[in-house]
Structures are given as C-alpha cells and as structure tokens.
Tab-separated table of C-alpha atoms in Angstrom:
chain	number	residue	atom	x	y	z
T	1	UNK	CA	-0.474	0.066	-0.272
T	2	UNK	CA	3.016	1.882	0.745
T	3	UNK	CA	4.541	3.759	-2.122
T	4	UNK	CA	7.787	5.368	-1.366
T	5	UNK	CA	8.568	7.685	-4.042
T	6	UNK	CA	11.832	8.998	-2.875
T	7	UNK	CA	14.505	7.789	-1.883
T	8	UNK	CA	14.831	10.254	1.141
T	9	UNK	CA	13.127	11.908	3.199
T	10	UNK	CA	13.212	15.284	4.296
T	11	UNK	CA	15.470	17.865	5.930
T	12	UNK	CA	14.660	17.181	9.396
T	13	UNK	CA	13.717	20.262	11.054
T	14	UNK	CA	12.765	21.683	7.731
T	15	UNK	CA	10.095	20.204	6.412
T	16	UNK	CA	8.116	16.654	7.636
T	17	UNK	CA	10.244	13.350	7.820
T	18	UNK	CA	7.591	12.085	6.051
T	19	UNK	CA	4.721	12.905	4.377
T	20	UNK	CA	1.650	10.761	2.633
T	21	UNK	CA	-0.779	11.747	-0.441
T	22	UNK	CA	-4.012	10.831	0.243
T	23	UNK	CA	-4.595	10.129	-3.423
T	24	UNK	CA	-3.916	8.669	-6.236
T	25	UNK	CA	-4.044	10.629	-8.933
T	26	UNK	CA	-1.182	10.402	-11.528
T	27	UNK	CA	-0.922	14.661	-11.650
T	28	UNK	CA	-0.645	15.515	-7.918
T	29	UNK	CA	2.214	12.932	-7.346
T	30	UNK	CA	3.890	14.502	-10.637
T	31	UNK	CA	3.311	17.909	-8.814
T	32	UNK	CA	4.261	17.011	-5.554
T	33	UNK	CA	7.930	15.608	-6.892
T	34	UNK	CA	7.990	18.556	-9.700
T	35	UNK	CA	8.889	20.693	-6.523
T	36	UNK	CA	11.589	17.951	-4.686
T	37	UNK	CA	9.370	16.580	-1.794
T	38	UNK	CA	9.749	13.165	-0.451
T	39	UNK	CA	6.387	11.427	0.016
T	40	UNK	CA	4.624	8.554	-0.040
T	41	UNK	CA	1.582	7.465	-1.876
T	42	UNK	CA	-1.646	5.587	0.389
T	43	UNK	CA	-5.122	6.594	-1.539
T	44	UNK	CA	-8.150	7.020	0.263
T	45	UNK	CA	-11.234	3.320	-1.245
T	46	UNK	CA	-14.024	6.004	0.768
T	47	UNK	CA	-16.279	7.634	-2.332
T	48	UNK	CA	-16.866	11.429	-0.733
T	49	UNK	CA	-20.152	13.369	-1.074
T	50	UNK	CA	-20.166	16.357	0.376
T	51	UNK	CA	-23.009	18.135	2.355
T	52	UNK	CA	-21.891	21.663	1.208
T	53	UNK	CA	-23.388	23.201	-2.549
T	54	UNK	CA	-20.992	25.632	-2.395
T	55	UNK	CA	-17.594	24.931	-4.501
T	56	UNK	CA	-15.041	25.876	-2.091
T	57	UNK	CA	-16.603	23.834	0.186
T	58	UNK	CA	-17.325	21.280	-1.094
T	59	UNK	CA	-13.663	21.261	-2.094
T	60	UNK	CA	-12.689	22.203	1.459
T	61	UNK	CA	-14.595	19.385	2.775
T	62	UNK	CA	-14.184	16.275	0.437
T	63	UNK	CA	-10.049	16.863	0.832
T	64	UNK	CA	-11.196	16.922	4.183
T	65	UNK	CA	-12.745	13.790	4.479
T	66	UNK	CA	-9.635	12.023	2.014
T	67	UNK	CA	-7.255	12.912	4.315
T	68	UNK	CA	-8.944	11.789	7.579
T	69	UNK	CA	-9.850	8.589	6.315
T	70	UNK	CA	-5.900	7.953	5.004
T	71	UNK	CA	-4.691	9.529	8.897
T	72	UNK	CA	-7.022	7.536	10.631
T	73	UNK	CA	-5.522	4.759	8.905
T	74	UNK	CA	-1.764	5.188	10.536
T	75	UNK	CA	-1.107	3.602	13.645
T	76	UNK	CA	-0.186	5.978	16.648
T	77	UNK	CA	4.000	5.137	16.343
T	78	UNK	CA	3.127	6.353	12.136
T	79	UNK	CA	1.193	8.997	12.738
T	80	UNK	CA	3.525	11.094	15.193
T	81	UNK	CA	5.405	13.580	12.619
T	82	UNK	CA	3.595	12.632	10.368
T	83	UNK	CA	1.806	14.662	7.102
T	84	UNK	CA	-1.739	13.414	5.329
T	85	UNK	CA	-2.511	15.792	1.838
T	86	UNK	CA	-5.832	15.340	1.080
T	87	UNK	CA	-6.770	16.896	-2.247
T	88	UNK	CA	-9.994	17.237	-4.174
T	89	UNK	CA	-10.493	20.017	-7.345
T	90	UNK	CA	-13.968	20.903	-8.766
T	91	UNK	CA	-14.211	23.004	-11.883
T	92	UNK	CA	-17.601	25.475	-11.400
T	93	UNK	CA	-19.298	27.371	-14.347
T	94	UNK	CA	-22.104	29.488	-14.796
T	95	UNK	CA	-23.529	28.268	-11.562
T	96	UNK	CA	-23.336	24.150	-12.111
T	97	UNK	CA	-20.440	22.415	-10.129
T	98	UNK	CA	-18.351	19.901	-12.693
T	99	UNK	CA	-16.975	16.886	-11.341
T	100	UNK	CA	-15.053	14.393	-13.442
T	101	UNK	CA	-17.385	13.385	-16.798
T	102	UNK	CA	-19.655	10.129	-16.599
T	103	UNK	CA	-19.092	9.566	-20.584
T	104	UNK	CA	-18.689	11.148	-23.246
T	105	UNK	CA	-21.970	12.728	-24.229
T	106	UNK	CA	-21.066	14.466	-20.866
T	107	UNK	CA	-17.584	15.753	-21.159
T	108	UNK	CA	-18.906	16.929	-24.430
T	109	UNK	CA	-22.204	19.189	-22.623
T	110	UNK	CA	-19.244	20.213	-20.335
T	111	UNK	CA	-16.999	21.739	-23.008
T	112	UNK	CA	-19.945	23.052	-24.488
T	113	UNK	CA	-20.658	25.142	-21.138
T	114	UNK	CA	-16.654	26.503	-21.079
T	115	UNK	CA	-15.604	27.329	-24.192
T	116	UNK	CA	-15.744	30.725	-25.168
T	117	UNK	CA	-15.764	31.903	-21.137
T	118	UNK	CA	-14.423	32.094	-18.294
T	119	UNK	CA	-15.144	29.479	-14.748
T	120	UNK	CA	-13.479	29.090	-11.537
T	121	UNK	CA	-11.502	25.847	-10.539
T	122	UNK	CA	-11.417	25.063	-7.152
T	123	UNK	CA	-8.366	22.984	-5.583
T	124	UNK	CA	-9.374	22.255	-1.691
T	125	UNK	CA	-7.103	20.369	0.617
T	126	UNK	CA	-6.397	19.351	4.395
T	127	UNK	CA	-3.351	18.629	5.872
T	128	UNK	CA	-3.815	16.371	8.859
T	129	UNK	CA	-0.739	16.161	11.426
T	130	UNK	CA	0.284	14.710	15.042
T	131	UNK	CA	3.039	17.039	17.688
T	132	UNK	CA	4.818	14.547	19.910
T	133	UNK	CA	2.364	14.090	22.612
T	134	UNK	CA	-0.886	16.260	21.359
T	135	UNK	CA	-4.491	15.284	19.097
T	136	UNK	CA	-4.270	15.317	15.592
T	137	UNK	CA	-4.582	19.054	14.175
T	138	UNK	CA	-5.340	20.254	10.448
T	139	UNK	CA	-4.978	22.858	8.119
T	140	UNK	CA	-8.174	23.628	5.746
T	141	UNK	CA	-7.364	25.866	2.895
T	142	UNK	CA	-8.779	25.797	-0.885
T	143	UNK	CA	-7.202	27.636	-4.065
T	144	UNK	CA	-9.042	29.523	-6.621
T	145	UNK	CA	-7.636	29.860	-10.790
T	146	UNK	CA	-10.435	32.022	-12.937
T	147	UNK	CA	-9.295	29.949	-16.751
T	148	UNK	CA	-10.579	31.712	-19.695
T	149	UNK	CA	-10.902	29.676	-22.548
T	150	UNK	CA	-10.977	30.675	-26.160
T	151	UNK	CA	-13.656	28.873	-28.623
T	152	UNK	CA	-13.965	26.529	-29.715
T	153	UNK	CA	-16.123	24.540	-32.495
T	154	UNK	CA	-18.508	21.532	-32.017
T	155	UNK	CA	-15.811	19.394	-34.632
T	156	UNK	CA	-13.154	20.519	-32.106
T	157	UNK	CA	-14.402	19.333	-28.814
T	158	UNK	CA	-15.388	16.223	-29.968
T	159	UNK	CA	-12.105	16.041	-31.658
T	160	UNK	CA	-10.951	16.493	-27.705
T	161	UNK	CA	-12.940	14.527	-26.877
T	162	UNK	CA	-11.781	11.907	-29.013
T	163	UNK	CA	-7.994	11.959	-27.165
T	164	UNK	CA	-9.677	10.263	-24.343
T	165	UNK	CA	-8.201	13.027	-22.435
T	166	UNK	CA	-11.143	14.542	-20.413
T	167	UNK	CA	-12.590	11.076	-18.513
T	168	UNK	CA	-10.518	10.894	-15.839
T	169	UNK	CA	-11.111	15.177	-15.026
T	170	UNK	CA	-12.842	17.464	-13.553
T	171	UNK	CA	-14.296	20.092	-16.316
T	172	UNK	CA	-13.541	17.356	-18.764
T	173	UNK	CA	-10.502	19.036	-19.573
T	174	UNK	CA	-6.423	18.426	-18.687
T	175	UNK	CA	-5.383	22.501	-18.996
T	176	UNK	CA	-1.621	20.519	-18.860
T	177	UNK	CA	-2.404	18.555	-22.343
T	178	UNK	CA	-4.329	19.183	-25.049
T	179	UNK	CA	-6.921	21.146	-24.181
T	180	UNK	CA	-3.783	24.124	-23.727
T	181	UNK	CA	-3.819	25.102	-27.293
T	182	UNK	CA	-7.399	26.123	-25.960
T	183	UNK	CA	-6.073	28.774	-22.896
T	184	UNK	CA	-6.436	31.812	-23.566
T	185	UNK	CA	-5.640	33.447	-19.924
T	186	UNK	CA	-5.686	32.019	-16.560
T	187	UNK	CA	-5.753	33.787	-13.016
T	188	UNK	CA	-4.218	32.430	-10.058
T	189	UNK	CA	-1.926	29.128	-9.189
T	190	UNK	CA	-1.611	27.479	-12.215
T	191	UNK	CA	-1.372	23.917	-10.747
T	192	UNK	CA	-3.925	24.334	-8.960
T	193	UNK	CA	-6.334	23.325	-11.996
T	194	UNK	CA	-3.978	20.469	-12.605
T	195	UNK	CA	-5.109	19.366	-9.337
T	196	UNK	CA	-2.451	20.390	-6.269
T	197	UNK	CA	-1.745	24.425	-6.204
T	198	UNK	CA	1.996	23.412	-4.683
T	199	UNK	CA	2.547	27.240	-3.980
T	200	UNK	CA	0.549	27.542	-0.715
T	201	UNK	CA	0.859	23.981	-0.641
T	202	UNK	CA	4.221	24.466	0.037
T	203	UNK	CA	4.329	27.693	2.677
T	204	UNK	CA	1.740	25.785	4.728
T	205	UNK	CA	4.095	22.767	5.082
T	206	UNK	CA	5.952	25.700	5.647
T	207	UNK	CA	4.447	26.745	8.401
T	208	UNK	CA	4.109	24.111	10.494
T	209	UNK	CA	7.321	21.955	10.170
T	210	UNK	CA	8.298	25.007	12.185
T	211	UNK	CA	5.888	25.183	14.423
T	212	UNK	CA	5.984	20.939	14.217
T	213	UNK	CA	9.646	20.734	15.333
T	214	UNK	CA	10.225	23.922	17.282
T	215	UNK	CA	13.053	25.198	15.777
T	216	UNK	CA	12.321	28.567	16.012
T	217	UNK	CA	12.872	29.355	12.331
T	218	UNK	CA	12.875	32.622	10.249
T	219	UNK	CA	9.895	32.870	8.036
T	220	UNK	CA	10.950	31.687	4.339
T	221	UNK	CA	14.318	29.665	5.756
T	222	UNK	CA	13.327	26.401	3.865
T	223	UNK	CA	14.380	24.104	0.919
T	224	UNK	CA	12.525	24.319	-2.273
P	1	UNK	CA	19.072	20.463	-39.867
P	2	UNK	CA	15.278	19.532	-40.535
P	3	UNK	CA	14.834	16.869	-37.612
P	4	UNK	CA	11.051	15.651	-38.192
P	5	UNK	CA	9.197	15.714	-35.003
P	6	UNK	CA	6.461	13.515	-35.516
P	7	UNK	CA	5.666	10.726	-38.119
P	8	UNK	CA	2.747	12.980	-39.546
P	9	UNK	CA	1.672	16.205	-41.444
P	10	UNK	CA	-0.986	17.963	-39.828
P	11	UNK	CA	-4.134	17.759	-41.758
P	12	UNK	CA	-3.843	19.710	-45.123
P	13	UNK	CA	-6.642	22.959	-45.324
P	14	UNK	CA	-7.139	23.186	-41.457
P	15	UNK	CA	-3.206	23.637	-40.216
P	16	UNK	CA	-0.315	24.235	-42.990
P	17	UNK	CA	0.936	20.749	-44.010
P	18	UNK	CA	4.942	21.918	-43.141
P	19	UNK	CA	5.354	24.010	-39.884
P	20	UNK	CA	8.757	24.787	-38.297
P	21	UNK	CA	9.704	25.620	-35.692
P	22	UNK	CA	13.181	28.532	-35.550
P	23	UNK	CA	14.435	28.069	-31.963
P	24	UNK	CA	17.215	25.480	-29.964
P	25	UNK	CA	14.686	24.828	-26.449
P	26	UNK	CA	13.391	21.771	-25.681
P	27	UNK	CA	9.901	23.443	-23.698
P	28	UNK	CA	8.654	24.827	-26.680
P	29	UNK	CA	9.112	22.144	-28.443
P	30	UNK	CA	7.467	20.121	-25.734
P	31	UNK	CA	4.499	22.810	-26.276
P	32	UNK	CA	4.165	22.146	-29.664
P	33	UNK	CA	3.992	17.913	-28.993
P	34	UNK	CA	1.288	19.382	-25.775
P	35	UNK	CA	-0.827	20.269	-28.192
P	36	UNK	CA	-0.311	17.559	-31.071
P	37	UNK	CA	1.249	19.992	-33.858
P	38	UNK	CA	3.394	18.065	-36.144
P	39	UNK	CA	6.367	20.017	-36.798
P	40	UNK	CA	10.477	20.204	-37.568
P	41	UNK	CA	12.883	22.016	-35.099
P	42	UNK	CA	15.524	23.776	-37.680
P	43	UNK	CA	17.347	26.724	-34.841
P	44	UNK	CA	19.367	29.831	-36.286
P	45	UNK	CA	22.333	30.426	-35.627
P	46	UNK	CA	22.346	34.461	-35.368
P	47	UNK	CA	22.767	35.627	-31.666
P	48	UNK	CA	20.142	38.675	-31.972
P	49	UNK	CA	20.919	41.165	-30.423
P	50	UNK	CA	17.762	44.091	-30.377
P	51	UNK	CA	17.040	47.663	-30.759
P	52	UNK	CA	14.150	48.012	-28.969
P	53	UNK	CA	14.066	48.588	-25.119
P	54	UNK	CA	10.518	48.093	-24.686
P	55	UNK	CA	10.142	44.508	-23.243
P	56	UNK	CA	7.375	43.799	-25.705
P	57	UNK	CA	8.788	44.537	-28.234
P	58	UNK	CA	12.803	43.787	-27.495
P	59	UNK	CA	10.780	40.020	-27.496
P	60	UNK	CA	8.715	39.927	-30.516
P	61	UNK	CA	12.352	42.330	-32.645
P	62	UNK	CA	13.468	39.741	-31.419
P	63	UNK	CA	11.535	36.572	-32.610
P	64	UNK	CA	11.253	38.041	-36.073
P	65	UNK	CA	14.620	38.060	-36.323
P	66	UNK	CA	14.869	34.326	-35.546
P	67	UNK	CA	11.904	33.375	-37.185
P	68	UNK	CA	13.020	34.938	-41.134
P	69	UNK	CA	17.112	33.886	-40.721
P	70	UNK	CA	15.328	30.363	-40.829
P	71	UNK	CA	12.638	31.348	-43.735
P	72	UNK	CA	15.806	32.607	-45.863
P	73	UNK	CA	17.704	29.176	-45.438
P	74	UNK	CA	14.328	27.210	-47.558
P	75	UNK	CA	14.680	27.350	-51.536
P	76	UNK	CA	11.593	28.631	-52.951
P	77	UNK	CA	9.616	24.548	-53.187
P	78	UNK	CA	10.275	24.599	-49.447
P	79	UNK	CA	9.138	27.681	-48.309
P	80	UNK	CA	5.381	27.012	-50.138
P	81	UNK	CA	2.641	25.877	-48.075
P	82	UNK	CA	5.392	26.110	-44.619
P	83	UNK	CA	4.971	28.700	-41.617
P	84	UNK	CA	8.222	28.630	-39.333
P	85	UNK	CA	7.896	29.653	-36.202
P	86	UNK	CA	10.781	32.276	-34.332
P	87	UNK	CA	10.188	33.007	-30.768
P	88	UNK	CA	11.298	35.220	-27.830
P	89	UNK	CA	10.895	35.740	-24.095
P	90	UNK	CA	11.788	38.585	-21.759
P	91	UNK	CA	11.391	38.998	-18.069
P	92	UNK	CA	10.690	42.458	-16.553
P	93	UNK	CA	10.949	43.287	-13.514
P	94	UNK	CA	10.889	47.110	-11.873
P	95	UNK	CA	12.034	48.360	-14.733
P	96	UNK	CA	14.972	45.890	-15.130
P	97	UNK	CA	14.823	43.474	-18.293
P	98	UNK	CA	16.312	39.721	-17.729
P	99	UNK	CA	18.044	37.622	-20.059
P	100	UNK	CA	19.720	34.286	-19.469
P	101	UNK	CA	22.330	34.568	-16.204
P	102	UNK	CA	25.711	34.925	-17.294
P	103	UNK	CA	25.678	32.902	-14.502
P	104	UNK	CA	25.807	32.052	-10.828
P	105	UNK	CA	26.161	35.324	-9.063
P	106	UNK	CA	23.796	36.673	-11.341
P	107	UNK	CA	20.940	34.447	-11.375
P	108	UNK	CA	20.666	34.917	-7.457
P	109	UNK	CA	21.084	38.596	-7.917
P	110	UNK	CA	17.836	37.772	-10.169
P	111	UNK	CA	16.375	35.839	-7.886
P	112	UNK	CA	16.594	38.039	-5.122
P	113	UNK	CA	15.242	40.942	-6.899
P	114	UNK	CA	11.459	38.881	-8.911
P	115	UNK	CA	11.081	37.892	-5.172
P	116	UNK	CA	8.109	38.607	-2.427
P	117	UNK	CA	6.212	40.449	-5.899
P	118	UNK	CA	5.107	40.304	-9.437
P	119	UNK	CA	6.456	40.660	-12.334
P	120	UNK	CA	6.430	40.708	-16.394
P	121	UNK	CA	7.024	37.966	-18.649
P	122	UNK	CA	7.122	38.243	-22.244
P	123	UNK	CA	6.835	36.200	-24.876
P	124	UNK	CA	7.277	37.749	-28.341
P	125	UNK	CA	5.742	35.230	-31.852
P	126	UNK	CA	6.300	35.668	-35.341
P	127	UNK	CA	5.188	33.773	-38.364
P	128	UNK	CA	7.028	33.756	-41.798
P	129	UNK	CA	4.890	32.115	-44.005
P	130	UNK	CA	4.119	32.116	-47.965
P	131	UNK	CA	1.596	31.623	-50.613
P	132	UNK	CA	1.604	30.150	-53.926
P	133	UNK	CA	2.651	33.108	-55.990
P	134	UNK	CA	2.875	35.963	-53.615
P	135	UNK	CA	5.837	37.087	-51.126
P	136	UNK	CA	6.018	35.948	-47.474
P	137	UNK	CA	4.327	37.517	-45.452
P	138	UNK	CA	4.554	37.724	-41.090
P	139	UNK	CA	2.303	38.193	-38.546
P	140	UNK	CA	3.853	39.081	-35.609
P	141	UNK	CA	2.570	39.209	-31.776
P	142	UNK	CA	4.133	39.624	-28.322
P	143	UNK	CA	1.592	37.349	-24.768
P	144	UNK	CA	1.797	39.258	-21.343
P	145	UNK	CA	2.041	37.546	-18.625
P	146	UNK	CA	2.155	38.796	-14.919
P	147	UNK	CA	3.296	36.419	-12.576
P	148	UNK	CA	3.810	37.443	-9.016
P	149	UNK	CA	6.392	35.211	-6.459
P	150	UNK	CA	6.197	34.167	-2.063
P	151	UNK	CA	9.530	35.683	-0.091
P	152	UNK	CA	11.871	33.457	-0.940
P	153	UNK	CA	14.944	33.466	1.951
P	154	UNK	CA	18.821	33.470	0.882
P	155	UNK	CA	18.814	30.443	2.330
P	156	UNK	CA	15.915	29.168	-0.366
P	157	UNK	CA	17.496	31.327	-3.335
P	158	UNK	CA	20.910	29.267	-2.687
P	159	UNK	CA	19.374	25.986	-2.493
P	160	UNK	CA	16.999	26.591	-6.207
P	161	UNK	CA	20.296	27.861	-7.619
P	162	UNK	CA	22.130	24.664	-6.541
P	163	UNK	CA	19.800	22.167	-8.245
P	164	UNK	CA	21.582	24.262	-11.567
P	165	UNK	CA	17.648	24.718	-13.009
P	166	UNK	CA	17.548	28.781	-13.365
P	167	UNK	CA	21.394	29.042	-15.836
P	168	UNK	CA	19.287	28.393	-19.240
P	169	UNK	CA	16.213	30.353	-18.689
P	170	UNK	CA	15.441	33.982	-18.379
P	171	UNK	CA	14.504	35.271	-15.395
P	172	UNK	CA	17.050	32.809	-13.314
P	173	UNK	CA	13.819	30.271	-13.106
P	174	UNK	CA	11.347	27.530	-14.329
P	175	UNK	CA	8.465	28.160	-13.214
P	176	UNK	CA	7.325	24.077	-14.775
P	177	UNK	CA	10.372	22.764	-12.548
P	178	UNK	CA	11.386	23.424	-9.544
P	179	UNK	CA	10.247	26.862	-8.772
P	180	UNK	CA	6.815	25.957	-9.080
P	181	UNK	CA	6.514	26.284	-4.650
P	182	UNK	CA	7.390	29.375	-4.702
P	183	UNK	CA	5.186	30.931	-7.548
P	184	UNK	CA	1.351	32.370	-5.928
P	185	UNK	CA	0.034	33.152	-8.849
P	186	UNK	CA	0.130	34.018	-12.508
P	187	UNK	CA	-2.751	36.288	-14.855
P	188	UNK	CA	-1.960	35.414	-18.672
P	189	UNK	CA	-1.632	32.506	-20.270
P	190	UNK	CA	0.715	29.847	-18.257
P	191	UNK	CA	2.136	28.694	-21.358
P	192	UNK	CA	4.045	32.039	-22.171
P	193	UNK	CA	6.210	31.561	-19.094
P	194	UNK	CA	7.297	28.121	-20.328
P	195	UNK	CA	8.611	29.912	-23.986
P	196	UNK	CA	5.595	30.117	-25.791
P	197	UNK	CA	1.781	31.459	-25.597
P	198	UNK	CA	0.191	28.082	-27.274
P	199	UNK	CA	-3.646	28.642	-26.589
P	200	UNK	CA	-2.757	32.243	-28.840
P	201	UNK	CA	-0.256	30.607	-31.280
P	202	UNK	CA	-2.538	27.699	-32.760
P	203	UNK	CA	-5.575	30.236	-33.114
P	204	UNK	CA	-2.850	32.075	-34.987
P	205	UNK	CA	-1.861	29.223	-36.995
P	206	UNK	CA	-5.928	28.344	-37.415
P	207	UNK	CA	-6.609	32.396	-39.112
P	208	UNK	CA	-3.000	32.115	-41.709
P	209	UNK	CA	-4.600	28.391	-42.374
P	210	UNK	CA	-7.493	29.523	-43.619
P	211	UNK	CA	-6.523	32.263	-45.406
P	212	UNK	CA	-3.757	29.592	-46.797
P	213	UNK	CA	-5.536	27.442	-48.227
P	214	UNK	CA	-8.576	29.428	-48.551
P	215	UNK	CA	-11.313	26.634	-48.193
P	216	UNK	CA	-14.198	29.299	-46.569
P	217	UNK	CA	-14.050	27.496	-42.949
P	218	UNK	CA	-16.038	29.014	-40.426
P	219	UNK	CA	-14.235	30.522	-37.216
P	220	UNK	CA	-13.375	27.872	-35.245
P	221	UNK	CA	-13.547	25.101	-37.089
P	222	UNK	CA	-10.133	22.996	-37.169
P	223	UNK	CA	-8.544	19.896	-35.152
P	224	UNK	CA	-7.131	20.905	-31.601
C-alpha cells in the first residue's frame, strides 16, 4: 500500500520527515515530485459525497474526508512527525459544479459550457498532522483559479474528446494536455487547475514544520 | 538539420502541412508536441541583439529575427505551404529586463529581485509563411503574463540555484520546475512563461491556414 516515491526523506526540522499523499491522482504525484518533496502515496478508498453546495466548501470538505480517512489508518507511532495531504478539485461554471464526466456525451456538454468564457477551478487541500504528545491537528485551505477559454467549434470539442484526455478530469479537460491550445488566460495558480496548488501547499507545510519541530526558524527559511 | 518530430504532417486545409520551429528550446518543442502539432525543428544560428528597449517590442523583434533567418534558408519550393515559428521570451521586473543569467551570482541577483513581488514575462512570436505565387507574409504578436512570487529566503534562493534549473532560463527560474513552490499566482497564459503562448499561437495559425488554403472554413473550425 505504501509507495515510497523518492529514495530519501525530507530534511528534518525543515519539512516533515514523512509526507503521505492521500490521492491516487498521477498529476498530484507529479506536482509533488516537481517541487522536490519526498512522500509516500496512500489513496483512500471512500467514495466521498459533499454536504456543501458551494464549490470552495465542497472541495475543502472532500479534501478533509480524504486526508482524515488515510490518517485514521495510521498507527499511533506512524502518526508522529507525519503529515497527510488530502486534495479535491471541482470546476464551477455559470452556477454548475462539474466533477469528472460520466461519459463521452457529458464531456461534450461540459466543454460546450466552458468554451468561449471564464470558469472557476477550486482545489481544497487538507493537511492532517500530530505533534508529539498532542492531539491531531488540521490545516484546511482552498485555492481558486479563473480560467478563460477560447471558443471551440463542435468539431474541435469532438476531436478533443476523441483524445480520451477529458474522461478522468474535473470539467472534462486537462490544462496541461492538448487543451492548452484552447486556454486564453488564467488568473491564480496554474497548478491548482492541474490538481494541487503546490505554491500555497509548500508555504503551509513550512509553517506547520516550524511549529512541529519548534526550531524557531525565520519565516521563509527552508529548502525549495 | 531538419529534425522531424512526428511521424505525420498536419491535416491539409486545416493547418499548414509543414510547420518549422525556429528554436533550439526543448520547452518550446514540448509545448508544440503537447497540443499535437506536427513540426520540424530548425534553430537559427544568429546571436540577435534587439534595438528596442521596451520588453514587448524587444521580444517581438528578436522573435522576428529568428523566424526570418530560418525562412531565408529555405528554397523557393520549400517555402510553399510552410510556416516558420520564431519566439523569444524576456522577463521584466522593476524596469530591469532579464535574459538568461550569465552565471550563478547573476542568477541569485535576479531571484532576489523577483521574489516576493510581481513581474512580467513577455514572449514575442513571429510566424513567416508564403502563399502560392505571393510574397512572404508575417504575423507578429507578443503575449504578456504577470507572475507573482512568494518571498524566498537567501537559503531558498541558494538551494534553488544549486539545482541548476535557473541557468538556461530568462529571469533565472523555471515555472514548470522546482520554482513552482514559490509561485503564488499568475495572470495571463502560463505557457507564455514556459516559453511559448500555445493558446494564442494555435488561434493565429488557424486564421492563417484558412487564408492560406482559402477553404472558406468557419471561425474555429479546426483540429485541437
């Protein structure tokens, strides 16, 4: 179940020694690799359903469910000095919330709604961690990115759906894939649209680490 | 010299049959691959110097020099139905224009200036092409993206320069690499910061193609 993604841990006192990504998404894994974090992958099994109907609350709630499920599975010893990351991404356009498309037709419908306008992508992130001799703690945040697309013709939408790229992605597109040809501009964190706002995430992990190990480091005094 | 990057050409009548990327940058190559274009790579040899001092004019001027140099090398027959892409990226911060750093010290200086604030990235793009029986034509444009970085400590800057990532990049950072941990938000096209605004580029190529082959296609009627 544990899948060690790098040969070594993170530098103690600067970052948590053990980071667990509670997600099966290959894109989230690649983003953590990209910024050079050492981590393990341990996806949850639960099929979460959100109670909230606002996209930012929904994304935060689902990220919390994922992180808590995985943290619960750890033994008391495993929890010490460990940080679990849960994340969930939802796309919101004209009052409609979009997850992954159920099939080809729904993918085409989603893209028809998204093309030629601006929509919002929300990624909720929950960090669960435990200081020695203390109760577990949580940090929850949600990042929003506005994405503006060029118009797409019906033929362009069909040809894009034919690539298979939309099927496992919220909103039926991959900004990091062929859909880049149709992205006019974004406002916010690009990686938030890919599935994990690694800029904000790194800043939050640094803050927690400084508290966790109590080294009294200056703000911003870590490793990239 | 010609380096065919895909096994097949682009669909005639929709995109130019032959596209040449006049750049040695592996990142620009990857971005064209990403959106599924068939192209060849033919970098120019000239060391261009810009006359303009405004970053957007400078990027446009340098992109034009690259595209024209490569177009000039083609035979009259090779030019027919062919489109040459030149591109140049410059970073501008607080009135200072940044190219690639000359060494480690300059990379640290650039990052010290960029961290904790907002700067501008300009990529100029020139497309040179020739309709049958006509003179060569050009399309020149420049895209601007604002990039906001989190603060970086001196230790973080040094550790980032140690990765070697800054050395071949305008502004001494790669947004698509480890520096993602320090990017707060952007406003504009992300790929413009990587080195090629593929969204706008694809739209411009579609417009030219419709004119080149005179198929009277509707706006937006192409392949992704």
